[in-house]
Coordinates of C-alpha atoms and ligand atoms in Angstrom, one line a residue:
X1 CA -12.4 0.2 10.4
X2 CA -12.1 2.3 13.5
X3 CA -14.9 4.9 13.0
X4 CA -17.5 6.3 15.2
X5 CA -21.1 5.9 14.0
X6 CA -23.4 8.8 14.8
X7 CA -26.9 8.1 13.8
X8 CA -28.5 11.4 13.1
X9 CA -30.9 12.1 10.3
X10 CA -30.2 15.4 8.6
X11 CA -30.7 16.9 5.2
X12 CA -27.9 18.1 3.0
X13 CA -28.3 21.8 2.7
X14 CA -30.6 22.7 -0.2
X15 CA -29.9 25.6 -2.6
X16 CA -30.6 24.0 -5.9
X17 CA -29.1 25.0 -9.1
X18 CA -29.9 23.6 -12.5
X19 CA -27.2 21.7 -14.4
X20 CA -26.9 22.1 -18.1
X21 CA -25.1 18.8 -18.8
X22 CA -26.4 15.3 -18.2
X23 CA -23.8 13.0 -16.4
X24 CA -21.7 10.9 -18.7
X25 CA -20.3 7.7 -17.4
X26 CA -17.3 5.5 -18.2
X27 CA -15.9 2.2 -17.0
X28 CA -13.0 2.4 -14.7
X29 CA -10.7 -0.1 -13.2
X30 CA -12.3 -2.2 -10.4
X31 CA -8.8 -2.8 -9.0
X32 CA -7.7 0.8 -8.7
X33 CA -6.9 0.8 -5.0
X34 CA -4.4 -1.7 -3.7
X35 CA -1.3 -1.8 -1.4
X36 CA 2.4 -2.0 -1.8
X37 CA 4.3 -4.2 0.6
X38 CA 8.0 -4.1 0.9
X39 CA 10.3 -5.4 3.8
X40 CA 11.5 -1.9 4.6
X41 CA 11.3 -0.4 8.2
X42 CA 11.1 -4.0 9.7
X43 CA 7.9 -4.6 7.8
X44 CA 8.4 -8.3 7.5
X45 CA 11.0 -9.8 9.9
X46 CA 10.2 -8.2 13.3
X47 CA 6.9 -6.9 11.8
X48 CA 4.2 -8.7 9.9
X49 CA 6.0 -12.0 10.0
X50 CA 5.0 -13.5 13.3
X51 CA 8.3 -15.2 14.1
X52 CA 9.4 -14.0 17.6
X53 CA 13.0 -15.2 17.7
X54 CA 15.5 -12.8 16.1
X55 CA 18.3 -14.4 14.1
X56 CA 16.8 -17.8 14.5
X57 CA 19.2 -19.5 12.2
X58 CA 22.4 -17.8 13.2
X59 CA 22.8 -16.3 9.7
X60 CA 23.1 -12.6 10.7
X61 CA 26.4 -11.2 9.5
X62 CA 28.3 -7.8 9.3
X63 CA 27.2 -7.5 5.6
X64 CA 23.6 -7.3 6.8
X65 CA 24.6 -4.5 9.2
X66 CA 27.9 -3.3 10.6
X67 CA 28.6 -5.0 14.0
X68 CA 26.1 -7.9 13.5
X69 CA 27.3 -11.5 13.5
X70 CA 25.9 -15.0 13.8
X71 CA 25.4 -14.5 17.6
X72 CA 23.6 -11.2 17.4
X73 CA 20.5 -11.2 19.5
X74 CA 21.7 -14.3 21.4
X75 CA 23.2 -14.6 24.8
X76 CA 25.0 -17.6 26.2
X77 CA 23.6 -18.5 29.7
X78 CA 25.1 -20.8 32.3
X79 CA 22.8 -20.7 35.3
X80 CA 23.1 -22.7 38.6
X81 CA 26.9 -23.2 38.4
X82 CA 26.8 -25.0 35.1
X83 CA 29.7 -24.7 32.6
X84 CA 30.4 -25.4 29.0
X85 CA 31.0 -23.6 25.7
X86 CA 29.1 -22.3 22.7
X87 CA 30.4 -21.8 19.2
X88 CA 29.0 -21.1 15.8
X89 CA 29.9 -23.7 13.1
X90 CA 29.1 -24.5 9.5
X91 CA 30.6 -27.8 8.6
X92 CA 27.4 -29.9 8.6
X93 CA 24.5 -27.6 8.4
X94 CA 20.8 -28.6 8.5
X95 CA 20.7 -27.5 4.8
X96 CA 23.4 -26.0 2.5
X97 CA 21.2 -22.9 2.1
X98 CA 21.3 -22.4 5.8
X99 CA 25.0 -22.7 6.7
X100 CA 25.4 -21.6 10.2
X101 CA 24.3 -23.2 13.5
X102 CA 25.3 -23.2 17.2
X103 CA 27.1 -26.0 18.9
X104 CA 26.6 -26.3 22.7
X105 CA 29.2 -28.4 24.6
X106 CA 27.8 -29.0 28.0
X107 CA 30.6 -30.0 30.5
X108 CA 28.3 -29.7 33.5
X109 CA 24.7 -28.6 33.3
X110 CA 24.7 -27.4 36.9
X111 CA 21.4 -27.0 38.6
X112 CA 19.5 -25.3 35.8
X113 CA 21.4 -26.0 32.6
X114 CA 23.3 -24.0 30.1
X115 CA 22.1 -22.7 26.8
X116 CA 21.0 -19.7 24.7
X117 CA 18.7 -16.8 25.4
X118 CA 16.9 -14.7 22.7
X119 CA 15.2 -11.4 23.4
X120 CA 13.4 -11.3 20.0
X121 CA 12.9 -8.1 18.1
X122 CA 13.0 -5.6 21.1
X123 CA 11.5 -8.2 23.4
X124 CA 8.7 -10.7 22.8
X125 CA 5.1 -10.0 23.5
X126 CA 3.2 -12.9 25.1
X127 CA -0.3 -13.0 26.5
X128 CA -1.5 -14.9 29.5
X129 CA -3.7 -17.9 28.6
X130 CA -2.3 -18.2 25.0
X131 CA -0.2 -20.8 23.4
X132 CA 3.1 -20.3 21.7
X133 CA 4.6 -22.9 19.3
X134 CA 8.3 -23.6 19.8
X135 CA 10.5 -25.6 17.4
X136 CA 14.2 -26.3 17.0
X137 CA 16.4 -28.4 14.9
X138 CA 19.0 -30.4 16.9
X139 CA 21.8 -32.8 16.0
X140 CA 23.1 -34.8 18.9
X141 CA 27.0 -34.8 18.6
X142 CA 27.7 -36.8 21.8
X143 CA 26.8 -40.4 22.6
X144 CA 24.4 -39.5 25.3
X145 CA 21.0 -37.8 24.6
X146 CA 20.7 -34.2 25.9
X147 CA 17.4 -33.1 27.6
X148 CA 16.3 -29.5 27.1
X149 CA 14.2 -27.0 29.0
X150 CA 12.4 -24.4 27.0
X151 CA 11.4 -21.4 29.2
X152 CA 10.1 -18.0 28.9
X153 CA 10.9 -15.3 31.4
X154 CA 9.9 -11.7 31.8
X155 CA 12.6 -9.0 32.4
X156 CA 12.4 -9.5 36.2
X157 CA 13.2 -13.1 35.8
X158 CA 9.7 -14.4 36.5
X159 CA 8.9 -17.7 34.7
X160 CA 6.0 -17.2 32.2
X161 CA 5.8 -20.7 30.7
X162 CA 8.0 -23.7 30.1
X163 CA 8.2 -27.1 28.4
X164 CA 10.8 -29.8 27.8
X165 CA 12.3 -31.7 24.8
X166 CA 14.8 -34.5 24.6
X167 CA 17.2 -35.3 21.8
X168 CA 17.1 -38.7 20.2
X169 CA 18.9 -38.4 16.9
X170 CA 22.4 -38.1 15.7
X171 CA 21.0 -36.5 12.5
X172 CA 19.4 -33.1 12.3
X173 CA 15.8 -33.5 13.5
X174 CA 13.0 -31.0 14.2
X175 CA 11.6 -31.0 17.7
X176 CA 8.3 -29.0 18.4
X177 CA 6.6 -28.2 21.7
X178 CA 3.9 -25.8 22.9
X179 CA 4.3 -23.2 25.6
X180 CA 1.4 -22.2 27.7
X181 CA 1.8 -18.7 29.0
X182 CA 0.5 -17.9 32.5
X183 CA 1.4 -14.2 32.7
X184 CA 1.5 -11.5 30.0
X185 CA 4.6 -9.6 29.1
X186 CA 5.7 -7.1 26.5
X187 CA 9.4 -7.8 26.9
X188 CA 9.6 -11.6 27.4
X189 CA 12.7 -13.7 26.5
X190 CA 13.1 -17.2 25.4
X191 CA 15.7 -19.5 26.8
X192 CA 16.7 -22.9 25.5
X193 CA 18.6 -24.8 28.3
X194 CA 20.5 -28.0 28.0
X195 CA 20.0 -29.8 31.3
X196 CA 22.4 -32.7 30.9
X197 CA 26.0 -33.3 29.9
X198 CA 26.8 -33.8 26.2
X199 CA 27.3 -32.0 22.9
X200 CA 24.6 -30.8 20.5
X201 CA 24.2 -28.7 17.4
X202 CA 21.1 -26.5 17.3
X203 CA 19.6 -24.4 14.6
X204 CA 16.3 -22.7 13.5
X205 CA 15.2 -21.9 17.1
X206 CA 11.7 -20.6 16.5
X207 CA 8.7 -19.4 18.4
X208 CA 5.3 -18.3 16.9
X209 CA 2.1 -17.4 18.6
X210 CA -0.5 -20.0 17.9
X211 CA -2.9 -17.3 17.0
X212 CA -1.4 -16.0 13.8
X213 CA -3.6 -14.3 11.2
X214 CA -6.1 -16.9 10.1
X215 CA -4.1 -19.3 12.2
X216 CA -1.7 -19.9 9.4
X217 CA 1.4 -21.9 10.3
X218 CA 4.6 -19.8 9.7
X219 CA 2.0 -17.0 9.7
X220 CA 1.5 -13.3 10.3
X221 CA 1.1 -11.2 13.3
X222 CA -2.7 -11.2 13.6
X223 CA -3.4 -7.6 14.7
X224 CA -1.1 -6.1 12.1
X225 CA -2.2 -8.4 9.3
X226 CA -5.9 -7.5 10.2
X227 CA -5.1 -3.8 10.1
X228 CA -3.7 -4.2 6.6
X229 CA -6.6 -6.4 5.6
X230 CA -9.0 -3.6 6.8
X231 CA -7.8 -1.5 3.9
X232 CA -9.6 -4.0 1.7
X233 CA -7.0 -3.7 -1.0
X234 CA -7.9 -5.0 -4.4
X235 CA -4.3 -6.1 -5.0
X236 CA -1.1 -6.5 -3.1
X237 CA 2.2 -5.7 -4.8
X238 CA 5.2 -7.5 -3.2
X239 CA 8.0 -8.0 -2.2
X240 CA 9.1 -4.3 -2.9
X241 CA 10.5 -1.7 -4.0
X242 CA 14.3 -1.5 -4.1
X243 CA 14.3 -4.9 -2.3
X244 CA 13.3 -6.5 -5.6
X245 CA 16.2 -5.4 -7.7
X246 CA 18.5 -5.5 -4.7
X247 CA 21.9 -4.3 -3.6
X248 CA 23.9 -5.8 -6.4
X249 CA 23.2 -8.8 -8.6
X250 CA 23.8 -11.2 -5.8
X251 CA 21.2 -9.5 -3.6
X252 CA 18.3 -9.5 -6.1
X253 CA 15.1 -11.0 -4.7
X254 CA 14.9 -14.5 -6.2
X255 CA 11.5 -16.0 -5.5
X256 CA 12.7 -19.6 -5.5
X257 CA 14.9 -18.9 -2.5
X258 CA 11.8 -18.0 -0.5
X259 CA 9.6 -21.1 -0.8
X260 CA 9.7 -24.5 0.7
X261 CA 10.6 -25.4 4.3
X262 CA 12.0 -22.5 6.3
X263 CA 15.3 -24.2 7.0
X264 CA 15.9 -24.5 3.2
X265 CA 15.1 -20.9 2.3
X266 CA 18.0 -18.6 1.5
X267 CA 18.2 -15.7 4.0
X268 CA 20.0 -12.6 2.8
X269 CA 21.0 -9.0 3.5
X270 CA 18.1 -6.6 3.2
X271 CA 18.9 -3.6 1.1
X272 CA 17.5 -1.5 3.8
X273 CA 20.3 -2.3 6.2
X274 CA 19.2 -5.4 8.0
X275 CA 18.4 -9.0 7.4
X276 CA 15.7 -10.9 5.5
X277 CA 15.0 -14.5 6.7
X278 CA 12.7 -15.1 3.7
X279 CA 10.4 -16.7 6.3
X280 CA 7.7 -14.4 4.8
X281 CA 8.2 -15.7 1.3
X282 CA 6.3 -16.1 -1.9
X283 CA 3.9 -18.8 -0.6
X284 CA 3.0 -16.6 2.4
X285 CA 2.5 -13.6 0.2
X286 CA 0.2 -15.4 -2.2
X287 CA -1.7 -17.0 0.7
X288 CA -2.2 -13.7 2.4
X289 CA -3.6 -12.2 -0.9
X290 CA -6.1 -15.0 -1.1
X291 CA -7.0 -14.8 2.6
X292 CA -7.9 -11.1 2.2
X293 CA -9.4 -11.2 -1.3
X294 CA -6.6 -9.2 -3.0
X295 CA -5.0 -10.0 -6.3
X296 CA -1.3 -10.9 -6.1
X297 CA 1.0 -8.6 -7.9
X298 CA 4.6 -9.9 -7.6
X299 CA 7.4 -7.8 -9.0
X300 CA 10.5 -9.6 -10.3
X301 CA 13.8 -7.9 -11.2
X302 CA 14.3 -7.0 -14.8
X303 CA 17.6 -8.8 -14.9
X304 CA 19.4 -5.8 -13.4
X305 CA 20.3 -4.7 -9.8
X306 CA 19.3 -1.4 -8.3
X307 CA 21.1 1.5 -9.7
X308 CA 21.9 2.7 -6.1
X309 CA 23.6 -0.5 -5.3
X310 CA 26.5 -0.5 -2.9
X311 CA 26.1 3.1 -1.8
X312 CA 24.1 5.3 0.4
X313 CA 20.6 5.7 -0.8
X314 CA 20.6 7.2 -4.3
X315 CA 24.3 8.3 -3.8
X316 CA 27.5 6.5 -5.0
X317 CA 27.8 2.7 -5.1
X318 CA 28.5 0.3 -7.8
X319 CA 25.3 1.1 -9.7
X320 CA 23.2 -1.0 -11.9
X321 CA 24.6 -4.3 -13.0
X322 CA 23.0 -6.7 -15.5
X323 CA 22.7 -10.6 -15.3
X324 CA 25.2 -12.0 -17.8
X325 CA 23.4 -12.4 -21.1
X326 CA 24.5 -16.0 -21.3
X327 CA 22.5 -16.5 -18.1
X328 CA 19.4 -14.7 -19.2
X329 CA 17.6 -17.8 -20.6
X330 CA 17.9 -19.4 -17.1
X331 CA 16.7 -16.3 -15.5
X332 CA 13.7 -15.9 -17.8
X333 CA 12.8 -19.5 -17.0
X334 CA 12.7 -18.6 -13.4
X335 CA 10.0 -16.1 -14.2
X336 CA 8.0 -18.6 -16.3
X337 CA 8.4 -21.1 -13.4
X338 CA 6.9 -18.5 -11.1
X339 CA 3.8 -18.2 -13.3
X340 CA 3.6 -22.1 -13.3
X341 CA 4.1 -22.2 -9.6
X342 CA 1.1 -19.7 -9.2
X343 CA -1.2 -20.9 -11.8
X344 CA -0.2 -24.2 -13.1
X345 CA -2.0 -27.5 -12.3
X346 CA -0.7 -29.6 -9.4
X347 CA 0.5 -32.0 -11.9
X348 CA 3.0 -29.4 -13.3
X349 CA 6.6 -29.3 -12.0
X350 CA 6.1 -26.0 -10.1
X351 CA 2.4 -26.4 -9.5
X352 CA 3.3 -29.6 -7.6
X353 CA 5.6 -27.5 -5.3
X354 CA 2.7 -25.2 -4.5
X355 CA 0.5 -28.1 -3.8
X356 CA 3.2 -29.6 -1.6
X357 CA 3.2 -26.4 0.4
X358 CA -0.5 -26.9 1.1
X359 CA -2.2 -25.2 -1.8
X360 CA -3.3 -27.5 -4.6
X361 CA -5.5 -25.0 -6.3
X362 CA -4.0 -22.3 -8.4
X363 CA -3.5 -18.7 -7.0
X364 CA -4.9 -17.0 -10.1
X365 CA -2.0 -14.7 -10.8
X366 CA -3.2 -12.0 -13.2
X367 CA -0.5 -9.3 -12.9
X368 CA 3.3 -9.4 -12.9
X369 CA 5.7 -6.5 -12.6
X370 CA 9.0 -6.7 -14.4
X371 CA 11.5 -4.2 -12.9
X372 CA 11.3 -1.6 -10.1
X373 CA 12.0 2.0 -11.0
X374 CA 15.1 0.9 -12.9
X375 CA 17.4 3.3 -14.6
X376 CA 16.5 2.9 -18.3
X377 CA 19.9 2.1 -19.7
X378 CA 20.9 -0.1 -22.6
X379 CA 21.8 -2.8 -20.1
X380 CA 18.3 -2.7 -18.6
X381 CA 16.6 -2.4 -22.0
X382 CA 18.3 -5.4 -23.5
X383 CA 17.3 -7.7 -20.6
X384 CA 13.8 -6.2 -20.2
X385 CA 13.1 -6.8 -23.9
X386 CA 14.2 -10.4 -23.7
X387 CA 12.0 -11.1 -20.6
X388 CA 9.0 -9.2 -21.9
X389 CA 9.1 -11.0 -25.3
X390 CA 9.1 -14.5 -23.7
X391 CA 6.6 -13.9 -20.9
X392 CA 4.2 -12.0 -23.3
X393 CA 4.4 -14.9 -25.9
X394 CA 4.0 -17.7 -23.4
X395 CA 1.5 -16.0 -21.1
X396 CA -0.8 -13.7 -23.0
X397 CA -3.3 -14.1 -20.1
X398 CA -1.0 -12.2 -17.7
X399 CA -0.8 -8.4 -17.6
X400 CA 2.9 -7.4 -17.7
X401 CA 3.7 -4.2 -15.9
X402 CA 6.9 -2.4 -17.1
X403 CA 8.8 0.4 -15.2
X404 CA 9.4 4.0 -16.1
X405 CA 12.0 5.0 -13.6
X406 CA 11.9 6.5 -10.1
X407 CA 10.4 9.9 -10.8
X408 CA 7.3 11.3 -12.5
X409 CA 9.3 13.0 -15.1
X410 CA 12.9 13.2 -16.4
X411 CA 15.1 11.0 -18.5
X412 CA 14.2 7.6 -17.1
X413 CA 10.5 8.4 -17.2
X414 CA 10.7 9.5 -20.9
X415 CA 12.9 6.6 -21.9
X416 CA 10.7 4.2 -20.0
X417 CA 7.6 5.5 -21.7
X418 CA 9.3 5.4 -25.1
X419 CA 10.1 1.8 -24.6
X420 CA 6.6 1.1 -23.4
X421 CA 5.1 2.6 -26.5
X422 CA 7.4 0.8 -28.8
X423 CA 6.8 -2.6 -27.1
X424 CA 3.1 -1.8 -26.4
X425 CA 3.6 -2.9 -22.8
X426 CA 0.1 -3.2 -21.3
X427 CA 0.9 -1.2 -18.2
X428 CA 3.7 0.8 -16.7
X429 CA 4.6 1.5 -13.1
X430 CA 5.0 5.1 -12.2
X431 CA 6.5 6.3 -8.9
X432 CA 6.6 9.7 -7.2
X433 CA 7.1 11.1 -3.7
X434 CA 6.2 14.8 -3.7
X435 CA 4.9 17.6 -1.5
X436 CA 1.2 17.9 -0.8
X437 CA 1.2 21.1 -3.0
X438 CA 2.5 19.0 -5.9
X439 CA -0.3 16.5 -5.6
X440 CA -2.9 19.3 -5.4
X441 CA -1.4 21.1 -8.4
X442 CA -1.1 17.9 -10.5
X443 CA -4.7 16.7 -10.4
X444 CA -5.0 17.0 -14.2
X445 CA -1.8 14.8 -14.8
X446 CA -3.8 11.8 -16.2
X447 CA -6.6 13.8 -18.0
X448 CA -4.4 14.1 -21.0
X449 CA -2.8 10.6 -21.0
X450 CA -3.6 8.8 -24.3
X451 CA -6.1 6.1 -23.7
X452 CA -4.6 4.1 -26.6
X453 CA -1.2 3.7 -25.0
X454 CA 0.1 1.7 -22.1
X455 CA -2.1 1.9 -19.0
X456 CA -0.6 3.1 -15.7
X457 CA 0.0 1.5 -12.4
X458 CA 0.8 4.2 -9.9
X459 CA 2.9 1.8 -7.9
X460 CA 4.4 4.2 -5.3
X461 CA 3.4 7.6 -4.2
X462 CA 3.1 9.7 -1.0
X463 CA 3.0 13.4 -0.2
X464 CA 5.9 13.4 2.3
X465 CA 3.9 13.7 5.5
X466 CA 1.3 12.2 7.8
X467 CA -0.7 15.2 8.7
X468 CA -4.4 15.6 7.7
X469 CA -3.3 18.2 5.0
X470 CA -1.0 15.6 3.5
X471 CA -3.7 12.9 3.5
X472 CA -6.2 15.3 2.0
X473 CA -3.8 16.3 -0.7
X474 CA -3.5 12.6 -1.5
X475 CA -7.3 12.3 -1.4
X476 CA -7.8 15.1 -3.8
X477 CA -5.3 13.4 -6.2
X478 CA -7.1 10.1 -5.7
X479 CA -10.3 11.6 -7.0
X480 CA -8.3 12.4 -10.2
X481 CA -7.2 8.7 -10.2
X482 CA -10.9 7.7 -10.2
X483 CA -11.7 10.3 -12.9
X484 CA -8.9 8.7 -14.9
X485 CA -9.6 5.1 -13.8
X486 CA -9.7 4.2 -17.5
X487 CA -6.1 4.8 -17.9
X488 CA -4.8 4.5 -14.3
X489 CA -5.8 0.9 -13.5
X490 CA -3.9 0.3 -10.3
X491 CA -2.4 2.5 -7.5
X492 CA -0.7 2.0 -4.2
X493 CA 0.6 4.3 -1.5
X494 CA 4.1 3.6 -0.3
X495 CA 5.6 2.4 2.0
X496 CA 2.9 0.5 3.9
X497 CA 4.5 -0.4 7.3
X498 CA 7.1 1.1 9.7
X499 CA 8.3 -0.2 13.0
X500 CA 9.1 2.4 15.6
X501 CA 12.9 2.5 16.1
X502 CA 13.6 0.7 12.9
X503 CA 12.3 3.1 10.3
X504 CA 14.5 3.8 7.2
X505 CA 11.8 5.7 5.4
X506 CA 9.2 8.3 6.3
X507 CA 6.3 8.8 5.9
X508 CA 4.6 5.4 6.0
X509 CA 1.0 4.3 6.1
X510 CA 0.9 2.3 9.3
X511 CA 3.3 2.7 12.3
X512 CA 3.6 0.0 14.8
X513 CA 5.7 -1.5 17.6
X514 CA 5.5 -5.0 19.1
X515 CA 2.2 -4.4 20.7
X516 CA 0.7 -1.1 19.4
X517 CA -0.5 -0.1 15.9
X518 CA -1.1 3.5 14.9
X519 CA -2.7 3.8 11.4
X520 CA -2.0 7.3 10.0
X521 CA -4.6 9.7 8.7
X522 CA -3.3 8.8 5.2
X523 CA -4.3 5.2 6.0
X524 CA -8.0 6.3 6.6
X525 CA -8.0 8.1 3.2
X526 CA -6.7 5.0 1.5
X527 CA -9.2 2.9 3.3
X528 CA -12.2 5.2 2.5
X529 CA -11.3 5.2 -1.3
X530 CA -10.8 1.4 -1.3
X531 CA -13.9 0.3 0.5
X532 CA -15.9 2.9 -1.4
X533 CA -14.5 2.2 -4.8
X534 CA -16.5 1.6 -8.1
X535 CA -16.2 0.4 -11.6
X536 CA -18.1 3.2 -13.3
X537 CA -17.2 6.9 -13.1
X538 CA -19.8 9.6 -13.5
X539 CA -18.9 13.1 -14.8
X540 CA -20.9 16.2 -14.2
X541 CA -22.6 15.1 -11.0
X542 CA -20.6 17.4 -8.7
X543 CA -20.3 21.0 -9.9
X544 CA -17.1 22.3 -8.5
X545 CA -16.4 26.1 -8.2
X546 CA -13.5 27.1 -10.4
X547 CA -10.1 27.6 -8.8
X548 CA -11.3 26.4 -5.4
X549 CA -9.7 24.1 -2.9
X550 CA -12.1 21.2 -3.6
X551 CA -11.9 18.0 -5.6
X552 CA -14.7 15.4 -6.0
X553 CA -15.6 12.2 -7.8
X554 CA -18.7 10.0 -8.2
X555 CA -18.5 6.3 -8.9
X556 CA -20.8 3.4 -8.9
X557 CA -19.9 -0.2 -7.9
X558 CA -21.8 -2.7 -10.0
X559 CA -21.2 -5.5 -7.5
X560 CA -23.3 -3.9 -4.7
X561 CA -25.1 -1.3 -6.7
X562 CA -23.9 1.5 -4.5
X563 CA -23.0 5.0 -5.6
X564 CA -20.2 6.8 -3.9
X565 CA -19.5 10.6 -3.8
X566 CA -16.1 11.7 -2.6
X567 CA -15.7 15.4 -1.7
X568 CA -12.3 16.8 -0.7
X569 CA -11.5 20.2 0.6
X570 CA -7.9 21.0 1.2
X571 CA -8.6 24.6 2.2
X572 CA -9.1 26.4 5.4
X573 CA -12.6 27.5 4.7
X574 CA -15.7 25.5 3.9
X575 CA -16.7 25.3 0.3
X576 CA -20.1 24.8 -1.3
X577 CA -20.7 22.5 -4.2
X578 CA -23.8 21.6 -6.2
X579 CA -24.7 17.9 -6.5
X580 CA -27.0 16.7 -9.2
X581 CA -28.0 13.1 -9.0
X582 CA -30.9 13.3 -11.4
X583 CA -29.0 11.4 -14.1
X584 CA -28.2 8.5 -11.8
X585 CA -30.6 5.6 -12.0
X586 CA -32.1 4.1 -8.9
X587 CA -31.7 7.2 -6.7
X588 CA -32.7 6.7 -3.0
X589 CA -32.5 9.5 -0.5
X590 CA -31.1 7.4 2.3
X591 CA -27.4 7.7 2.5
X592 CA -24.4 7.3 4.8
X593 CA -21.9 10.1 5.2
X594 CA -18.4 9.4 6.4
X595 CA -16.4 12.5 7.4
X596 CA -12.7 12.7 8.0
X597 CA -11.7 16.2 9.3
X598 CA -9.7 18.1 11.8
X599 CA -6.9 20.6 11.9
X600 CA -4.6 20.6 8.9
X601 CA -1.5 19.6 11.0
X602 CA -3.4 16.9 13.0
X603 CA -1.8 13.4 13.0
X604 CA -2.4 10.1 14.6
X605 CA 0.3 9.0 17.0
X606 CA 0.7 6.0 19.4
X607 CA -0.3 8.3 22.2
X608 CA -3.4 9.5 20.2
X609 CA -4.1 7.0 17.5
X610 CA -7.8 8.1 17.1
X611 CA -7.0 11.8 16.7
X612 CA -8.3 11.9 13.2
X613 CA -10.6 9.0 12.3
X614 CA -13.6 8.8 9.9
X615 CA -17.0 9.5 11.5
X616 CA -20.2 8.0 10.1
X617 CA -23.7 9.4 10.1
X618 CA -26.9 8.9 8.3
X619 CA -28.1 11.6 5.9
X620 CA -30.9 12.1 3.4
X621 CA -29.8 13.2 0.0
X622 CA -31.9 15.1 -2.6
X623 CA -31.7 14.7 -6.4
X624 CA -30.3 18.2 -6.5
X625 CA -28.7 19.8 -3.6
X626 CA -26.0 22.0 -2.3
X627 CA -23.4 20.5 -0.1
X628 CA -21.0 22.4 2.1
X629 CA -17.7 20.6 2.3
X630 CA -16.1 21.5 5.7
X631 CA -12.6 23.0 5.7
X632 CA -9.8 20.4 5.7
X633 CA -12.0 17.4 5.1
X634 CA -12.9 14.3 3.1
X635 CA -16.5 13.3 2.9
X636 CA -17.7 10.1 1.4
X637 CA -21.4 9.8 0.7
X638 CA -22.6 6.2 0.1
X639 CA -26.0 5.9 -1.5
Ligands
AHR1 O1 8.9 3.0 -0.9 C1 10.3 3.1 -0.6 C2 11.3 3.0 -1.8 O2 11.0 4.1 -2.7 C3 11.1 1.8 -2.7 O3 11.8 0.7 -2.2 C4 11.6 2.2 -4.0 O4 11.0 1.6 -5.1 C5 11.3 3.7 -4.0 O5 12.4 4.4 -4.4

């Protein structure tokens, strides 16, 4: 957490008022604050997934994005008077799931060789003194073996590192080599150069930094994965969003396509207008959850495609389509297999595949989402009912999360809730993107939800902006989530990541490019709630003036015994509140205050990423005190 620690001892202002009521407490969800990950805005390929080669398997196509093809992001190079040809073929691929590959026919390698150059996702970032792991699949098509040079250059043509490999197989074979980089660059390029006469097929040309997050192979970009981990999310929902139910039935996210060796995974069009390699697949998601202590929350399609399929976002298109009813048993089995893959013993069919991938122990899957903000039509309902009945019967230990449409109200919301009540679905996923004013005005939303009905996962929400005011409106709303943490069990801001120049959706929580990361003010709000969360909520501790601009909550975390007060002021003037801690056992005066404040329109940017960040200081609390909440601020007091 990027925060400044100012160690000053001060007293909270004291103008004591007597409180009539004793605090009442209730248990709330310990998993309330998590994250939502979707491969939108280049969040996975070109983002969190550390693969540096773009279009590594020559699978890009115009259906991913107009103008793209198998050779997108590649350049044929013939240096030093060499000559030959390059073509893209598909007759004998490395695996049927990965049909395209390049064929190099080297007539004369010249002085330096001929081959292929890749400039990555807007250039590759390499650091002097660090190692990069190169790999490629090659099939020798000519009698003679073909030697290769693997080189990295900066834009000015300076060599940054090099290694060599030599082919020795007429079958597809994986070759690996390590590149030592001698000079840093933000815009490096990778070149694979055949330096002898012959003919070869090449595929899966890949380059990863050795230092991925936790040094995982096929891993994640370390700095970005750490920034996400610093949110200390209690759960991670993946792989989306609209990406889950996909752009038509053939584009739904099918988890089995995303596990196993990379060359056997099935890449496909990304609904957000680019390409998903599936290199960041279910194994990597579950592994990351475990690495950062978050519960996995996979969402699977409810047997229907996205209602916005085939058209511009929310407009036109072919609409929602359902899997043939005759194929539903097979589809439901796919979901049961996922649960076995995650939780089954290594002796089970799917547990064995998890073990084969390097994780013999179960992943302890507890939650599963079925559907993503689907239109609640008869086509949806019929399939959802079937999936729900089987998963519930076979896995009572798993909490199933249903869906109630894309908005906080309206037809789908009502129909979704009607179905949830009828089927007694344990939890439903609500989504809303609204103005900050809406969030401020709707803080009582969950106060009246029936505790006996389905619980709520607020799976996607954001207040349409990244200013401090937006973030504070979300903070005010989040105090109401804590107050209602007995009915809202999970929540996640959306979307999480956005790469500059490749952003389809704004606002997002974390902006990044290839080498910089700018967490938004909203990020710090999410972080402050997550790292200071509790499992017991206390009422009556903070006495708020009526009709004011403030919101507050008080929780205790039984794991560390700490009590957290959160005080939010979305107004332009400071506001006084009375705090009465007399009913809270184990009171100690020493406390840490974290303050997030600034101008209402202040934002964090790449140029000024630390414009609004939390500032810590030591304070002494009294059992009864008056506290002045600064204008436009969130204060967290940790006792
Ligand atoms: O978070 C961005 C998109 O918003 C999600 O993919 C979708 O579920 C929602 O409409």
